[in-house]
PDB file of C-alpha atoms and ligand atoms in Angstrom:
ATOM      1  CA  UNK A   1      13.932  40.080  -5.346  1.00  0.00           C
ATOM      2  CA  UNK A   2      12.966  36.518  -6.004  1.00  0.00           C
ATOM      3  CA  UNK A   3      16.292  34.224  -5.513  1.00  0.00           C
ATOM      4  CA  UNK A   4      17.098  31.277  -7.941  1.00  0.00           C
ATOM      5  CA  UNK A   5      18.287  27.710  -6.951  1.00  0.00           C
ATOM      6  CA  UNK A   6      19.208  24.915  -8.985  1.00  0.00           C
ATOM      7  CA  UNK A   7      17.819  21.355  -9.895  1.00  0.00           C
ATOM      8  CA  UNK A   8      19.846  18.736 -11.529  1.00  0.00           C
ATOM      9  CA  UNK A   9      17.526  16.092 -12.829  1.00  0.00           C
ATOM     10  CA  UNK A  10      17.934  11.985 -14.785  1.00  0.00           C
ATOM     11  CA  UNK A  11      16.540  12.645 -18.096  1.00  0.00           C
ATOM     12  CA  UNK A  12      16.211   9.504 -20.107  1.00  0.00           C
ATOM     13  CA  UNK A  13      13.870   9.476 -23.022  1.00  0.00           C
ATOM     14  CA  UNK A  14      14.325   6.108 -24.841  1.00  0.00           C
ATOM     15  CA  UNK A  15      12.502   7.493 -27.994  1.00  0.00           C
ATOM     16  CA  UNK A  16      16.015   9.576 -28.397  1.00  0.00           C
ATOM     17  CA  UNK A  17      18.322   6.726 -28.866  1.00  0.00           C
ATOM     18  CA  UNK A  18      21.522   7.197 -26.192  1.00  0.00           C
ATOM     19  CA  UNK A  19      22.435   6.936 -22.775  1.00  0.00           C
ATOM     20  CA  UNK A  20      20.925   9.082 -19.407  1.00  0.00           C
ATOM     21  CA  UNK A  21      21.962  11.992 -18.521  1.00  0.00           C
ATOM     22  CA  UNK A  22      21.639  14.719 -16.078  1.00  0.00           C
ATOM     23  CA  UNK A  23      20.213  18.279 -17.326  1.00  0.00           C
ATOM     24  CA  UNK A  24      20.265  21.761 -14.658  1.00  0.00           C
ATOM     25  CA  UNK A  25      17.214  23.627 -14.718  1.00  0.00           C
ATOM     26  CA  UNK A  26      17.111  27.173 -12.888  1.00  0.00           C
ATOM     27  CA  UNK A  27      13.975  27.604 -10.644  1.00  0.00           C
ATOM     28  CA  UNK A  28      12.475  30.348  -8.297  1.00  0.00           C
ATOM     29  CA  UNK A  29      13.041  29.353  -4.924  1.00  0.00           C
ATOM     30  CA  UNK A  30       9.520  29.564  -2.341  1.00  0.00           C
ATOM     31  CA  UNK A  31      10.172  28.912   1.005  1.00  0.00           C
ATOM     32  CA  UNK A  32       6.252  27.228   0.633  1.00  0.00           C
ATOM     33  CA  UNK A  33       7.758  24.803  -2.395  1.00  0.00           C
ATOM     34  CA  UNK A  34       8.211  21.443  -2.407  1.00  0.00           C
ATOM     35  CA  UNK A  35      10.093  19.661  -4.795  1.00  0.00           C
ATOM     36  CA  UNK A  36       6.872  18.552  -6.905  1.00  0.00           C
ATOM     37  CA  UNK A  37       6.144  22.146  -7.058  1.00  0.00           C
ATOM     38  CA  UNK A  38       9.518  23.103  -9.040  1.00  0.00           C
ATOM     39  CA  UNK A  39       9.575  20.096 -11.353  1.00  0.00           C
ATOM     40  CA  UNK A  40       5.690  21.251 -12.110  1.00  0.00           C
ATOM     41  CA  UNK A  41       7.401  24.583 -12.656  1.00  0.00           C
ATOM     42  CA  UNK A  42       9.795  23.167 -14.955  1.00  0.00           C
ATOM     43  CA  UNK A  43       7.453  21.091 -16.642  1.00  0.00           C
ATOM     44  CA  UNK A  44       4.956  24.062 -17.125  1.00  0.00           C
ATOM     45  CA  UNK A  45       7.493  26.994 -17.909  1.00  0.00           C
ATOM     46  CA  UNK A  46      10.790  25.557 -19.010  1.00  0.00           C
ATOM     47  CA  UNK A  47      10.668  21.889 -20.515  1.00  0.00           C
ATOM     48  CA  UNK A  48       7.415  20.271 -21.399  1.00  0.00           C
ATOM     49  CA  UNK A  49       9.214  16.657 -21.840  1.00  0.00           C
ATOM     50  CA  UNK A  50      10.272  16.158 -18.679  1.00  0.00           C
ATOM     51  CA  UNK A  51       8.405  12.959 -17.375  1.00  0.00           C
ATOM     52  CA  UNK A  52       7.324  11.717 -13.707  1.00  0.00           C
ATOM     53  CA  UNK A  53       4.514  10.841 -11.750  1.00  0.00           C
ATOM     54  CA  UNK A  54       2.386  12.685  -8.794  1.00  0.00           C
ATOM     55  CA  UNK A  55      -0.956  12.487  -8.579  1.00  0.00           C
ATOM     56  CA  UNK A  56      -2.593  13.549  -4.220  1.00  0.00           C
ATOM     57  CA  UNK A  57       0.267  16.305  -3.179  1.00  0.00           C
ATOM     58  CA  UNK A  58      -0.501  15.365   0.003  1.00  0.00           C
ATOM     59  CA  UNK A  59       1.648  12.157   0.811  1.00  0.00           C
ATOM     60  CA  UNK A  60      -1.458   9.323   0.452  1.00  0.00           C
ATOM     61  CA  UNK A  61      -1.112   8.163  -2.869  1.00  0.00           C
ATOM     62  CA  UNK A  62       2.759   7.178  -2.998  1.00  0.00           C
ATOM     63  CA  UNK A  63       3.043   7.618  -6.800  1.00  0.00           C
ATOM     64  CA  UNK A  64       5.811  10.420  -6.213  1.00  0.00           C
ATOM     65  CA  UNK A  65       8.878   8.628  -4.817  1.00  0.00           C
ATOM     66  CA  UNK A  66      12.347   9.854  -6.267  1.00  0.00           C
ATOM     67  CA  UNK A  67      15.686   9.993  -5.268  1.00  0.00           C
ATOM     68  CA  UNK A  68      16.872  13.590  -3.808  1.00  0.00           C
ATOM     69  CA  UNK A  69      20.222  13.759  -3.407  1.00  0.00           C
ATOM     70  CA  UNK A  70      20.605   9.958  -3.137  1.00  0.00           C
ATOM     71  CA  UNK A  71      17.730   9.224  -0.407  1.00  0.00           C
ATOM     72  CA  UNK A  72      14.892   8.085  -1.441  1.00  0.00           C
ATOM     73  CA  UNK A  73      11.677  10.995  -0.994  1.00  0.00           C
ATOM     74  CA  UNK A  74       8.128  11.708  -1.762  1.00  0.00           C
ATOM     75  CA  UNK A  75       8.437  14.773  -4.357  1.00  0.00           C
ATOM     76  CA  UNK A  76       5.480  16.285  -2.668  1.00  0.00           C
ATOM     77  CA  UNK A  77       6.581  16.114   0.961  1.00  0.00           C
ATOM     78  CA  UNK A  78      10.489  17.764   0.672  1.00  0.00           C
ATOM     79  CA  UNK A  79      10.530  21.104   1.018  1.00  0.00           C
ATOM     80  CA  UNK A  80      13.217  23.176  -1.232  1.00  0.00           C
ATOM     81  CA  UNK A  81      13.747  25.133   1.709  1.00  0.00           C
ATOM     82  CA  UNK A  82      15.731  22.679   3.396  1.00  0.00           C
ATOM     83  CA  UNK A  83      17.971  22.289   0.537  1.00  0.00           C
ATOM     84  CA  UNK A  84      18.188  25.968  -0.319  1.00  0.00           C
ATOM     85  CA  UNK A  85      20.942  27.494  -1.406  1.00  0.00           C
ATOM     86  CA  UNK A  86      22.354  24.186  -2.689  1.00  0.00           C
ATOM     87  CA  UNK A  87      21.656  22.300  -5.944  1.00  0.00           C
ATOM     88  CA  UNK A  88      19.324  19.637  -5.794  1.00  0.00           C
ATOM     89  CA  UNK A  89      20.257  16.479  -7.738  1.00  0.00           C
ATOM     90  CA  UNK A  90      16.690  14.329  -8.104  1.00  0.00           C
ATOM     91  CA  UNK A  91      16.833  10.733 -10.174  1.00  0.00           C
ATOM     92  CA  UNK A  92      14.363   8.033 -10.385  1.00  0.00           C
ATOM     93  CA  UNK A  93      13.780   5.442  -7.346  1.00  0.00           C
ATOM     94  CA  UNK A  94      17.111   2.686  -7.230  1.00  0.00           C
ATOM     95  CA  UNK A  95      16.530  -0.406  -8.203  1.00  0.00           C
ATOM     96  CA  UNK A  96      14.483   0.040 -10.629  1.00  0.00           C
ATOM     97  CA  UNK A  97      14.339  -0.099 -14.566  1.00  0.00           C
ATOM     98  CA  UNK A  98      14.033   3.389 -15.670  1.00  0.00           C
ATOM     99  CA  UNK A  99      10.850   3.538 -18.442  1.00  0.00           C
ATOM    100  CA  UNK A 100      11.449   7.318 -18.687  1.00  0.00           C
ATOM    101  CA  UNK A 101      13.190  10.307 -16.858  1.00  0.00           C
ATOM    102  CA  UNK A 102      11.891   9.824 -13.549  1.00  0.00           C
ATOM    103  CA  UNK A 103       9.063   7.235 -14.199  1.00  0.00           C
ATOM    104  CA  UNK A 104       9.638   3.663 -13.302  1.00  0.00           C
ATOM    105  CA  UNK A 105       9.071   0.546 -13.729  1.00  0.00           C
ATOM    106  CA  UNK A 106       6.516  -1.217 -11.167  1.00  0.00           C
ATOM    107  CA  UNK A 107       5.568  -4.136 -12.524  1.00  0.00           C
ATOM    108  CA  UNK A 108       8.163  -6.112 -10.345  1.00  0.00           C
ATOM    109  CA  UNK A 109       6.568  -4.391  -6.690  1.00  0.00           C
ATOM    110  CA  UNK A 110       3.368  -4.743  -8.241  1.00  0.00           C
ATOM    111  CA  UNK A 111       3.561  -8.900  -8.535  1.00  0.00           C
ATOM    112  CA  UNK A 112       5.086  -8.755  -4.951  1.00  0.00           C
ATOM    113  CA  UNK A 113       2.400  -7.203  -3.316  1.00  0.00           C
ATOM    114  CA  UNK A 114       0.060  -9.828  -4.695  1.00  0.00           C
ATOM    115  CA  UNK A 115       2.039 -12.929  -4.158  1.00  0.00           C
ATOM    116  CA  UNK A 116       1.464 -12.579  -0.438  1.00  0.00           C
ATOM    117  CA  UNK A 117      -1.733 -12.377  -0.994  1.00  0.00           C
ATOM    118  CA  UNK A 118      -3.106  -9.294   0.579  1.00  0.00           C
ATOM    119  CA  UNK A 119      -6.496  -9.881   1.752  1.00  0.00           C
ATOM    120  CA  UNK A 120      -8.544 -11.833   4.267  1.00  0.00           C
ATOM    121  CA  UNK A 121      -8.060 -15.668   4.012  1.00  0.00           C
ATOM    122  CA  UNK A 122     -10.472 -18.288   6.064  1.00  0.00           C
ATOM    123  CA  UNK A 123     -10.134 -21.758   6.448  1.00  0.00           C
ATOM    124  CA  UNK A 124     -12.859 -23.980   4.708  1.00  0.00           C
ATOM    125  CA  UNK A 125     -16.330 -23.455   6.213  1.00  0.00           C
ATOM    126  CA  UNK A 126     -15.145 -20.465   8.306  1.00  0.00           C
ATOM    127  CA  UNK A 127     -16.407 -18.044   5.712  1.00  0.00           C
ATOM    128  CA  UNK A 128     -19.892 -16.058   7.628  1.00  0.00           C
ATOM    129  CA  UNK A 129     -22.530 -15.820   4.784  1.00  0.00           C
ATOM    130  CA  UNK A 130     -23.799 -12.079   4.884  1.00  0.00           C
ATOM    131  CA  UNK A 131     -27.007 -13.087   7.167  1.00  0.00           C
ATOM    132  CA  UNK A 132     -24.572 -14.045   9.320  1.00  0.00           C
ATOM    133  CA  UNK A 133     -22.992 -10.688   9.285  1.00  0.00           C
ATOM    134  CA  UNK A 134     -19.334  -9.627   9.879  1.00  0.00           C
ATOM    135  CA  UNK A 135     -16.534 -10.995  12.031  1.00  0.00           C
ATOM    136  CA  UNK A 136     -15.991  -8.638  14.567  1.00  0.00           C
ATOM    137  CA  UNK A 137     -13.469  -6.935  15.715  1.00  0.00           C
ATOM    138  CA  UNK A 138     -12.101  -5.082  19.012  1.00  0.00           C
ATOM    139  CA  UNK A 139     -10.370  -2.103  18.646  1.00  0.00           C
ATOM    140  CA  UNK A 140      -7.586  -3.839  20.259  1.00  0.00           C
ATOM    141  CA  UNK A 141      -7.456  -6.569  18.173  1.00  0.00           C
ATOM    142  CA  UNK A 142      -7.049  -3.538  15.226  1.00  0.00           C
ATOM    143  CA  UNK A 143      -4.293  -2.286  16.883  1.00  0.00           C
ATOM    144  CA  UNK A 144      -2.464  -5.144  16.174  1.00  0.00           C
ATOM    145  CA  UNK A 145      -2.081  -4.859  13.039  1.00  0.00           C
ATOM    146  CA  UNK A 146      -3.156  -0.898  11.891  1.00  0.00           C
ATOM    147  CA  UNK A 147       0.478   0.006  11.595  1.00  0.00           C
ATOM    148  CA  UNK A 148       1.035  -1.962   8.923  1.00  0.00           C
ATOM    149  CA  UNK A 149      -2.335  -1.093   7.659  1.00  0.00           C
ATOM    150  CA  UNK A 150      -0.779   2.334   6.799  1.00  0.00           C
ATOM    151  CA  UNK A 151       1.826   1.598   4.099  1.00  0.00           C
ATOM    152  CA  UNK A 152       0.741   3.421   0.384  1.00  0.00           C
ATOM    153  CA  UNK A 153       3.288   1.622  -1.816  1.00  0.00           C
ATOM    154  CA  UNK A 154       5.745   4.190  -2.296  1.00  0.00           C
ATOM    155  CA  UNK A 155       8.710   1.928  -3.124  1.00  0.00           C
ATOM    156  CA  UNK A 156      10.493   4.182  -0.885  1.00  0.00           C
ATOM    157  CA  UNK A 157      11.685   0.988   1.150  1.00  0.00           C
ATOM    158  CA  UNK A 158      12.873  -0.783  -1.753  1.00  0.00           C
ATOM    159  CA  UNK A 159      14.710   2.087  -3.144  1.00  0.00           C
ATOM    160  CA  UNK A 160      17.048   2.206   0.534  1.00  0.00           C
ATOM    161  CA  UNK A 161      16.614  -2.117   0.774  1.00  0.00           C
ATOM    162  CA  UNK A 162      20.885  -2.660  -0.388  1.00  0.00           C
ATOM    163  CA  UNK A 163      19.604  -6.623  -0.336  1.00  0.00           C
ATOM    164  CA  UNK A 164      16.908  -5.711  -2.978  1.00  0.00           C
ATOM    165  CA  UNK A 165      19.165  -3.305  -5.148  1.00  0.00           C
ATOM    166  CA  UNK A 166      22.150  -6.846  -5.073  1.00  0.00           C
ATOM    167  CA  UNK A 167      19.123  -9.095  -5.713  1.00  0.00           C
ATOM    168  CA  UNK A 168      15.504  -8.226  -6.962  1.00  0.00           C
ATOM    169  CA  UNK A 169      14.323 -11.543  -6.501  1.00  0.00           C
ATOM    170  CA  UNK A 170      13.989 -10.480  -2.604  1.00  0.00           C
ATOM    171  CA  UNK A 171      10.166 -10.090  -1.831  1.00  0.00           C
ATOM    172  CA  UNK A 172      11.084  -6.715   0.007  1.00  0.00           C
ATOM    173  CA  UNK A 173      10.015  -4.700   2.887  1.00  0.00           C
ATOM    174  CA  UNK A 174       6.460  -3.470   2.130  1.00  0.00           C
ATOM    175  CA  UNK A 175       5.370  -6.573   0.730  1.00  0.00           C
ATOM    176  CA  UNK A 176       6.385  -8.391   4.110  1.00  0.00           C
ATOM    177  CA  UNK A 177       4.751  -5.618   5.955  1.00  0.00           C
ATOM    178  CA  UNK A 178       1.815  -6.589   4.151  1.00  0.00           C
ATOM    179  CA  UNK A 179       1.487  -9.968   5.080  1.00  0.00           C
ATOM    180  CA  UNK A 180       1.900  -9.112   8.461  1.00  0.00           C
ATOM    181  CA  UNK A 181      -0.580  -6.722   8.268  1.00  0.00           C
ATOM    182  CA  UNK A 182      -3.158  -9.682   7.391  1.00  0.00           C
ATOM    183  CA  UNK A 183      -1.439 -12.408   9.385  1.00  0.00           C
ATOM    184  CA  UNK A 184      -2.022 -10.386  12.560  1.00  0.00           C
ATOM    185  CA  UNK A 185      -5.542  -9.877  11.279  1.00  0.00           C
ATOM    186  CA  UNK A 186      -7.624 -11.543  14.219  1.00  0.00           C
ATOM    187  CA  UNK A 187     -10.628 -12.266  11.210  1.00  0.00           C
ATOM    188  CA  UNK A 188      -7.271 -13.657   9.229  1.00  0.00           C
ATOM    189  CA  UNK A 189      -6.433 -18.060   8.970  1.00  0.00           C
ATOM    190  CA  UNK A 190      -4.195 -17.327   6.100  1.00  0.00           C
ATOM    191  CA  UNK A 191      -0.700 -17.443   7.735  1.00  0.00           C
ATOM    192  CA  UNK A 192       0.406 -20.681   7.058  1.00  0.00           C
ATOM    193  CA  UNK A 193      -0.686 -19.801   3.012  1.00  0.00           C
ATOM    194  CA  UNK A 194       1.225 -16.769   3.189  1.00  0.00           C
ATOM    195  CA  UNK A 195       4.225 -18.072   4.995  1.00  0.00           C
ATOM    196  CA  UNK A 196       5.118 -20.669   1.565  1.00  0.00           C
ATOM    197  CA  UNK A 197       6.124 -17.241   0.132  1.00  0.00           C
ATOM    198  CA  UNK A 198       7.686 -15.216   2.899  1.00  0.00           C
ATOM    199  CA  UNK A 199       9.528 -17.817   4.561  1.00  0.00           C
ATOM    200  CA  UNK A 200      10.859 -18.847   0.821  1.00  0.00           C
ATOM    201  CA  UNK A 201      14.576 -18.382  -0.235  1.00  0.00           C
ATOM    202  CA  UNK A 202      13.423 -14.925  -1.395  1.00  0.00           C
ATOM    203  CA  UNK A 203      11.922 -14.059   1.138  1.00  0.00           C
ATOM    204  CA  UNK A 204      12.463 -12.869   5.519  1.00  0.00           C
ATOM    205  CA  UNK A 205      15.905 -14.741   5.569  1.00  0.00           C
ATOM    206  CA  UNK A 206      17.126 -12.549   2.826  1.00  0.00           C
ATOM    207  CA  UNK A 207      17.048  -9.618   5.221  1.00  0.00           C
ATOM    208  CA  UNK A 208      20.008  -8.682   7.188  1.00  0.00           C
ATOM    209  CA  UNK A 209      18.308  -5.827   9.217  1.00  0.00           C
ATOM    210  CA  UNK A 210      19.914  -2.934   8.302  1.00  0.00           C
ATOM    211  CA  UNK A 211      16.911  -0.901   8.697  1.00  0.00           C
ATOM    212  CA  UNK A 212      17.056   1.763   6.353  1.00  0.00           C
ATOM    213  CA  UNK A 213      13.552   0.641   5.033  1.00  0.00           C
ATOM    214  CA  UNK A 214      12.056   2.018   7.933  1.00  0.00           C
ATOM    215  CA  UNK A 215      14.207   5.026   8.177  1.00  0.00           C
ATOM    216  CA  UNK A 216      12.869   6.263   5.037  1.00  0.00           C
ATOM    217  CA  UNK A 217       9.448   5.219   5.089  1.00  0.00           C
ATOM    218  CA  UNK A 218       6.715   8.256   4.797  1.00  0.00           C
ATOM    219  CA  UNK A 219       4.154   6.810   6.992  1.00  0.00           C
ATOM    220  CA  UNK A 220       6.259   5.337   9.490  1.00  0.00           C
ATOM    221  CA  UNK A 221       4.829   1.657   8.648  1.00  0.00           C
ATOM    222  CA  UNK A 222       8.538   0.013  10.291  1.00  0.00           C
ATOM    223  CA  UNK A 223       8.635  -2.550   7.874  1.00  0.00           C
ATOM    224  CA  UNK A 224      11.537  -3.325   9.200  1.00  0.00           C
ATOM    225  CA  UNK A 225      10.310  -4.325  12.404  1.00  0.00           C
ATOM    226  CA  UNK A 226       7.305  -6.207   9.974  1.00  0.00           C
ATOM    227  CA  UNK A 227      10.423  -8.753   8.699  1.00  0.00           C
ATOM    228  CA  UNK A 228      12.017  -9.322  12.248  1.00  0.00           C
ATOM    229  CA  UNK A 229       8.456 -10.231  13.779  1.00  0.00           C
ATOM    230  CA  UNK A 230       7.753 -12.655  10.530  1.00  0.00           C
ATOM    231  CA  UNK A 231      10.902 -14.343  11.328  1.00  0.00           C
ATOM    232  CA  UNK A 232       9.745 -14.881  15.035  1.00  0.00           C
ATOM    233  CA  UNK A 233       6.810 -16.131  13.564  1.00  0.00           C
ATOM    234  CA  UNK A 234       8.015 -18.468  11.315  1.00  0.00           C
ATOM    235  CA  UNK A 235      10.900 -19.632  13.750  1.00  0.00           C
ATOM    236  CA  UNK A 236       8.212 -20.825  16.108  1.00  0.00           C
ATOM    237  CA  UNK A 237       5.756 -22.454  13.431  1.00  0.00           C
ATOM    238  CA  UNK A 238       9.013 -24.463  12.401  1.00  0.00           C
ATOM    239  CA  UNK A 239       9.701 -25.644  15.378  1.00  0.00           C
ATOM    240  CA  UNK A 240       5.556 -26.431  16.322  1.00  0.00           C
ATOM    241  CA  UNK A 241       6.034 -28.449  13.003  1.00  0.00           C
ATOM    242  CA  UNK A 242       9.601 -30.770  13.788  1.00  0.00           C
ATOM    243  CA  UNK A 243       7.820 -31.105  17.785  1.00  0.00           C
ATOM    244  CA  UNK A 244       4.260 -31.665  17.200  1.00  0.00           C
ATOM    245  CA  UNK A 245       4.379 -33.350  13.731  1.00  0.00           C
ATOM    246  CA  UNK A 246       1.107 -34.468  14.350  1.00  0.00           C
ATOM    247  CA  UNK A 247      -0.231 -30.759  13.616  1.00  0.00           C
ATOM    248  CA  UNK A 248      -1.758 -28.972  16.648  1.00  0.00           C
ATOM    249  CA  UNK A 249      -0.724 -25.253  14.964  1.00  0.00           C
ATOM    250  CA  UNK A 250      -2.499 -23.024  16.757  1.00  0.00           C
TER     251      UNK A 250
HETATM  252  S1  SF4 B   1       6.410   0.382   3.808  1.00  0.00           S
HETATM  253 FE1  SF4 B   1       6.630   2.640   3.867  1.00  0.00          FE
HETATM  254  S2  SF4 B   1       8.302   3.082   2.379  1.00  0.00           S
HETATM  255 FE2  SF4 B   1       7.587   0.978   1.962  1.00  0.00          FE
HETATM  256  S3  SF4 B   1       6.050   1.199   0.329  1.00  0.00           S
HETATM  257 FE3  SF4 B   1       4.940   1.250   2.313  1.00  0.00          FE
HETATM  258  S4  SF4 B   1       4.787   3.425   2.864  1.00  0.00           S
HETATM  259 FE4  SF4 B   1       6.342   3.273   1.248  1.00  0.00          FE
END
């Protein structure tokens, strides 16, 4: 006999005029489920309007990220059975403005991510013309870096960050991760550029280390450890500036 469980879920559908609330759906529990599994269930057999986004099922895109019982998850990597027999309570990521039910807004991570400005930067006349060919690169030199190569913008991180749920001006955890990841780039010249925004009042100094950005991440980027390096990093290009004004950065 198949056995039941329950899932709370944040419905919001702003088309209905009035606030959130939370609605129980009854679902079969699988020992194979995962959470995106029963809300596909619900949304297939029991309630067409319930909104949220998936897209892989297999933890690479990052489009799933809810809260389950108050931590922020992927939908497609939590398994009912490690909830089962207990109710499930899912709502949409912290920290965000709800657009509907479970789908958020992203606009905010979205500028983030590009004020760091994510991709390779060279200095003037460093650029290699394509006859040229690439700037190579030892698989040590990748290393460096690949960790923070790995993050797929879950918004996990900011959903656990308590400095980006008091203040959302905060640049947050993945996007810091991100510079890093090009800053420790070997083919990369674009630190000083990138540290006018991470070294900002928004920005590393905002974050008092409490680390549960890299406790929840997926893909175990750290970006906690991403924020504490940047502020070793700038620390030190501070002091090169106030002891070498004359500009010998290296
Ligand atoms: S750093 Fe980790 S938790 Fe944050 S967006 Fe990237 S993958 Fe998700």
């Amino acid at each position: 006999m198949t056995e039941n469980m329950q899932l709370e879920i944040f419905r919001y559908l702003p088309d209905k005029a009035g606030e959130p609330t939370m609605q129980t759906y009854e679902i079969p529990f699988h020992k194979d489920w995962v959470v995106l599994d029963a809300m596909n269930y619900i949304k297939n057999e029991i309630d067409g309007t319930l909104s949220y986004r998936w897209s892989c099922q297999m933890g690479v895109c990052g489009s799933c990220g809810i809260m389950i019982n108050g931590v922020p998850k992927l939908s497609c990597a939590t398994f009912l059975k490690d909830y089962f027999p207990n109710k499930i309570q899912i709502e949409p990521l912290t920290g965000f403005p709800v657009e509907r039910d479970l789908i958020i807004e992203m606009d905010d991570f979205m500028e983030k991510l590009s004020e760091v400005k994510p991709y390779i930067i060279r200095e003037e006349n460093q650029e290699k013309t394509l006859d040229e060919g690439e700037h190579i690169q030892t698989p040590a030199e990748l290393a460096h870096f690949k960790q923070y190569s790995m993050c797929i913008n879950c918004m996990l991180c900011y959903a656990a960050c308590p400095i980006y749920a008091l203040d959302s001006t905060f640049i947050g955890p993945a996007a810091i991760a991100l510079a890093q990841r090009y800053n420790l780039d070997s083919r990369d010249q674009g630190e000083n550029i990138r540290q006018e925004t991470i070294s900002s009042h928004e920005g590393i100094w905002e974050c008092t280390f409490v680390g549960e950005c890299s406790a929840v991440c997926p893909k175990d980027v750290d970006p906690a450890a991403a924020i504490q390096r940047a502020k070793v990093s700038s620390t030190i290009s501070w002091f090169k500036d106030v002891l070498i004004p004359w500009g010998k950065k290296k």
